[in-house]
Backbone as numpy.savetxt, mean C-alpha at the origin, in Angstrom:
# Nx Ny Nz CAx CAy CAz Cx Cy Cz
-8.11 -0.34 -24.56 -6.79 -0.85 -24.87 -5.74 0.25 -24.65
-6.02 1.44 -25.15 -5.07 2.54 -25.02 -4.88 2.94 -23.55
-5.98 2.93 -22.77 -5.89 3.27 -21.35 -5.01 2.27 -20.62
-5.16 0.98 -20.95 -4.33 -0.04 -20.32 -2.87 0.16 -20.65
-2.58 0.51 -21.90 -1.20 0.73 -22.31 -0.60 1.91 -21.55
-1.36 2.97 -21.42 -0.89 4.15 -20.69 -0.65 3.78 -19.23
-1.58 3.05 -18.64 -1.45 2.64 -17.24 -0.19 1.79 -17.05
0.05 0.87 -17.96 1.24 0.01 -17.87 2.51 0.84 -18.01
2.53 1.79 -18.93 3.71 2.64 -19.11 3.97 3.49 -17.87
2.92 4.02 -17.28 3.09 4.80 -16.05 3.63 3.92 -14.94
3.09 2.73 -14.79 3.54 1.81 -13.77 5.01 1.42 -13.99
5.39 1.14 -15.22 6.78 0.81 -15.53 7.68 1.99 -15.20
7.24 3.20 -15.55 8.02 4.39 -15.23 8.23 4.55 -13.74
7.20 4.29 -12.95 7.33 4.40 -11.50 8.29 3.36 -10.94
8.22 2.15 -11.47 9.12 1.09 -11.03 10.57 1.42 -11.38
10.79 1.90 -12.60 12.15 2.27 -13.03 12.68 3.39 -12.16
11.87 4.42 -11.92 12.30 5.53 -11.08 12.60 5.05 -9.67
11.73 4.18 -9.12 11.97 3.66 -7.78 13.27 2.88 -7.70
13.55 2.07 -8.71 14.81 1.33 -8.76 16.00 2.26 -8.86
15.89 3.26 -9.71 16.96 4.25 -9.85 17.20 4.97 -8.54
16.13 5.41 -7.90 16.24 6.15 -6.65 16.87 5.28 -5.57
16.53 4.01 -5.55 17.08 3.11 -4.55 18.56 2.83 -4.78
18.93 2.52 -6.02 20.28 2.09 -6.31 21.28 3.24 -6.46
20.82 4.46 -6.64 21.77 5.57 -6.78 22.38 5.97 -5.45
21.81 5.53 -4.34 22.30 5.90 -3.02 23.50 5.06 -2.64
24.36 5.66 -1.88 25.46 4.89 -1.31 24.92 4.16 -0.09
25.59 3.09 0.36 25.09 2.34 1.51 24.92 3.19 2.76
25.72 4.24 2.90 25.61 5.07 4.09 24.31 5.88 4.09
23.71 6.08 2.93 22.46 6.83 2.86 21.24 5.96 3.14
21.40 4.65 3.06 20.28 3.75 3.28 19.92 3.77 4.76
18.64 3.92 5.04 18.19 4.00 6.43 18.03 2.59 6.98
18.73 2.31 8.05 18.62 1.04 8.75 17.93 1.31 10.08
16.82 0.65 10.32 16.06 0.90 11.53 16.07 -0.36 12.39
16.52 -0.22 13.61 16.44 -1.32 14.56 15.37 -0.95 15.58
14.96 -1.91 16.38 13.91 -1.65 17.35 14.30 -0.55 18.33
15.57 -0.48 18.73 15.98 0.55 19.67 15.97 1.94 19.03
16.24 2.02 17.73 16.23 3.31 17.04 14.82 3.77 16.73
13.87 2.85 16.71 12.49 3.16 16.37 11.92 4.30 17.21
12.28 4.36 18.48 11.74 5.36 19.39 12.27 6.76 19.06
13.39 6.85 18.38 14.00 8.13 18.08 13.44 8.76 16.80
12.74 8.01 16.00 12.24 8.52 14.74 10.98 9.35 14.95
10.86 10.40 14.17 9.66 11.22 14.20 8.56 10.54 13.40
7.34 10.85 13.76 6.20 10.39 13.00 5.89 11.43 11.93
5.66 10.98 10.72 5.35 11.89 9.62 5.22 11.13 8.32
5.21 11.88 7.23 5.05 11.24 5.92 6.28 11.40 5.04
7.35 11.91 5.61 8.58 12.07 4.84 9.44 10.82 4.94
10.32 10.68 3.98 11.24 9.55 3.95 12.03 9.51 5.25
12.11 8.34 5.85 12.85 8.16 7.08 12.03 8.37 8.34
10.77 8.76 8.20 9.90 8.95 9.35 8.97 7.75 9.49
8.49 7.56 10.70 7.50 6.51 10.93 6.15 6.98 10.40
5.46 6.11 9.73 4.13 6.46 9.21 3.19 6.72 10.37
2.32 7.72 10.22 1.32 7.96 11.28 0.41 6.74 11.43
0.15 6.37 12.66 -0.73 5.23 12.90 -2.16 5.59 12.51
-2.91 4.61 12.06 -4.31 4.83 11.73 -5.09 3.55 12.01
-6.38 3.72 12.17 -7.28 2.60 12.40 -8.41 2.68 11.39
-8.60 1.60 10.63 -9.69 1.51 9.66 -10.36 0.14 9.80
-11.44 -0.03 9.09 -12.19 -1.29 9.13 -12.00 -2.04 7.82
-11.81 -3.36 7.93 -11.66 -4.16 6.71 -13.04 -4.53 6.15
-13.05 -5.31 5.08 -14.29 -5.66 4.41 -15.21 -6.56 5.25
-14.65 -7.18 6.28 -15.45 -8.04 7.16 -15.94 -7.28 8.40
-15.54 -6.00 8.51 -15.94 -5.20 9.66 -14.97 -5.25 10.82
-13.84 -5.90 10.62 -12.82 -6.00 11.67 -11.95 -4.74 11.67
-11.66 -4.24 12.85 -10.80 -3.07 12.98 -9.35 -3.48 12.75
-8.67 -2.72 11.89 -7.26 -2.96 11.58 -6.50 -1.67 11.85
-5.41 -1.80 12.58 -4.59 -0.64 12.90 -3.22 -0.84 12.26
-2.64 0.22 11.72 -1.32 0.10 11.10 -0.31 -0.46 12.09
-0.39 -0.04 13.33 0.56 -0.51 14.34 0.40 -2.00 14.65
-0.69 -2.63 14.18 -0.84 -4.09 14.33 0.29 -4.83 13.62
0.91 -4.17 12.64 1.94 -4.80 11.83 3.35 -4.39 12.25
3.49 -3.84 13.45 4.78 -3.39 13.95 5.80 -4.54 13.88
6.98 -4.21 13.40 8.04 -5.21 13.26 8.06 -5.86 11.89
7.07 -5.57 11.07 7.01 -6.11 9.72 7.26 -4.99 8.71
7.60 -5.38 7.51 7.70 -4.42 6.42 6.30 -4.27 5.85
5.80 -3.03 5.82 4.44 -2.79 5.38 4.44 -1.85 4.18
3.82 -2.29 3.11 3.59 -1.45 1.94 2.13 -1.02 2.00
1.91 0.27 2.21 0.55 0.80 2.24 0.22 1.27 0.83
-0.80 0.65 0.25 -1.18 0.94 -1.13 -2.57 1.57 -1.16
-2.63 2.84 -1.57 -3.91 3.53 -1.71 -4.46 3.22 -3.10
-5.73 2.83 -3.16 -6.28 2.39 -4.44 -7.79 2.61 -4.49
-8.34 2.50 -5.71 -9.78 2.56 -5.94 -10.12 1.65 -7.12
-11.33 1.15 -7.15 -11.73 0.21 -8.20 -11.77 0.86 -9.58
-12.02 2.15 -9.65 -12.17 2.87 -10.92 -10.82 3.33 -11.49
-9.75 3.18 -10.76 -8.43 3.70 -11.12 -7.70 2.72 -12.05
-7.45 3.11 -13.32 -6.77 2.19 -14.25 -5.41 1.68 -13.77
-4.51 2.54 -13.24 -3.24 1.99 -12.75 -3.44 1.01 -11.58
-4.44 1.29 -10.76 -4.74 0.38 -9.64 -5.20 -0.98 -10.16
-6.02 -0.97 -11.19 -6.51 -2.21 -11.77 -5.36 -3.05 -12.32
-4.38 -2.38 -12.89 -3.23 -3.08 -13.46 -2.30 -3.60 -12.36
-2.09 -2.81 -11.31 -1.10 -3.18 -10.31 -1.58 -4.21 -9.29
-2.88 -4.32 -9.09 -3.37 -5.19 -8.02 -2.97 -6.66 -8.18
-3.01 -7.25 -9.37 -2.51 -8.63 -9.47 -1.03 -8.74 -9.10
-0.26 -7.71 -9.41 1.17 -7.70 -9.05 1.33 -7.56 -7.54
0.49 -6.75 -6.92 0.53 -6.62 -5.46 0.22 -7.96 -4.80
-0.74 -8.68 -5.35 -1.08 -10.00 -4.81 0.11 -10.95 -4.95
0.78 -10.92 -6.09 1.95 -11.78 -6.29 3.07 -11.44 -5.31
3.30 -10.14 -5.10 4.33 -9.71 -4.14 3.97 -10.19 -2.74
2.71 -10.02 -2.38 2.25 -10.46 -1.07 2.48 -11.96 -0.89
2.10 -12.75 -1.88 2.29 -14.20 -1.82 3.77 -14.57 -1.70
4.61 -13.89 -2.49 6.03 -14.22 -2.51 6.75 -13.84 -1.22
6.30 -12.80 -0.53 7.06 -12.27 0.59 6.37 -12.35 1.95
5.16 -12.87 2.02 4.46 -12.88 3.31 5.19 -13.74 4.34
5.91 -14.75 3.92 6.68 -15.57 4.85 7.88 -14.80 5.42
8.23 -13.69 4.79 9.36 -12.87 5.25 8.87 -11.63 5.99
7.68 -11.71 6.56 7.09 -10.60 7.33 6.87 -9.34 6.51
6.48 -9.51 5.26 6.11 -8.38 4.42 4.59 -8.38 4.29
3.99 -7.22 4.53 2.54 -7.08 4.46 2.20 -6.00 3.45
1.21 -6.26 2.65 0.64 -5.21 1.80 -0.70 -4.87 2.43
-0.90 -3.59 2.71 -2.15 -3.13 3.28 -2.82 -2.25 2.25
-3.88 -2.76 1.66 -4.61 -2.03 0.63 -5.62 -1.09 1.27
-5.39 0.22 1.13 -6.30 1.22 1.68 -7.19 1.71 0.54
-8.44 1.29 0.57 -9.38 1.71 -0.47 -9.84 3.13 -0.20
-9.79 3.96 -1.23 -10.26 5.35 -1.13 -11.78 5.34 -1.30
-12.44 4.86 -0.27 -13.86 4.53 -0.29 -14.75 5.71 -0.67
-14.38 6.89 -0.24 -15.19 8.07 -0.53 -15.32 8.32 -2.03
-14.36 7.84 -2.81 -14.38 8.04 -4.26 -15.13 6.95 -5.02
-15.53 5.90 -4.33 -16.21 4.78 -4.97 -17.69 5.11 -5.19
-18.26 4.57 -6.27 -19.69 4.77 -6.51 -20.53 4.03 -5.49
-20.12 2.80 -5.15 -20.80 2.06 -4.09 -19.84 1.05 -3.48
-20.13 0.66 -2.27 -19.23 -0.24 -1.54 -19.19 -1.64 -2.11
-20.26 -2.06 -2.76 -20.30 -3.41 -3.34 -19.23 -3.57 -4.42
-18.89 -2.47 -5.12 -17.86 -2.53 -6.15 -16.52 -2.96 -5.58
-16.24 -2.56 -4.35 -14.96 -2.89 -3.72 -14.89 -4.39 -3.47
-15.92 -4.96 -2.86 -15.92 -6.40 -2.59 -15.88 -7.20 -3.88
-16.61 -6.76 -4.90 -16.60 -7.44 -6.19 -15.20 -7.42 -6.80
-14.55 -6.27 -6.75 -13.19 -6.12 -7.29 -12.21 -7.05 -6.56
-12.29 -7.06 -5.23 -11.40 -7.91 -4.42 -11.63 -9.37 -4.76
-12.89 -9.77 -4.91 -13.19 -11.16 -5.26 -12.69 -11.52 -6.66
-12.93 -10.64 -7.63 -12.49 -10.89 -9.01 -10.97 -11.00 -9.11
-10.27 -10.15 -8.37 -8.80 -10.14 -8.40 -8.19 -11.19 -7.48
-9.03 -11.85 -6.69 -8.59 -12.87 -5.73 -7.52 -12.33 -4.79
-7.79 -11.14 -4.24 -6.84 -10.49 -3.35 -6.96 -11.09 -1.95
-5.83 -11.47 -1.38 -5.83 -12.07 -0.05 -5.11 -11.21 0.99
-4.49 -10.12 0.56 -3.85 -9.24 1.54 -4.93 -8.35 2.16
-4.64 -7.78 3.34 -5.66 -6.98 4.03 -6.11 -5.76 3.20
-7.41 -5.59 3.11 -8.02 -4.43 2.44 -8.83 -3.69 3.50
-8.53 -2.41 3.68 -9.28 -1.60 4.64 -9.94 -0.44 3.91
-11.00 0.06 4.51 -11.83 1.08 3.88 -11.60 2.45 4.54
-11.13 3.40 3.76 -10.93 4.77 4.26 -12.18 5.57 3.88
-13.25 5.35 4.63 -14.57 5.89 4.28 -14.66 7.40 4.36
-13.86 8.03 5.21 -13.92 9.49 5.35 -12.72 10.18 4.72
-11.83 9.40 4.08 -10.60 9.90 3.46 -9.64 10.54 4.45
-9.76 10.20 5.72 -8.85 10.73 6.73 -7.41 10.29 6.49
-7.23 9.01 6.19 -5.87 8.48 6.00 -5.29 9.01 4.70
-6.10 9.06 3.66 -5.64 9.61 2.37 -5.18 11.05 2.55
-5.94 11.83 3.29 -5.61 13.24 3.51 -4.31 13.39 4.33
-4.12 12.50 5.30 -2.90 12.54 6.11 -1.69 12.26 5.25
């Protein structure tokens, strides 16, 4: 019970900070990206850069590449079955995915597979949570490290 409360408080804190960070900016600071500007952006992990492309395999063995979602808004969520904040946020991620998938919003769940005790736990977790957004397995932690 106490772990869940802590996880919820941390999640609320992150949401509040994210809202504050977003709304404190003036409109001129907001990054607007059009297809023609896309070529001018650097690839990297900093704000305003294009995310590095990666290729991973989903739970069905299908290859999924980040660039497959080009032109869509993509939220890349790193998670693990043993992570209390992840356990709390996943139903919310599913709700966001359901609410916004018609607006070209994708949630890509990147499982930190190397940290899992066994791969069956991942499929069980996905089934229990009824997750329908793409889940890919980062078996060597290459994407997490990037």
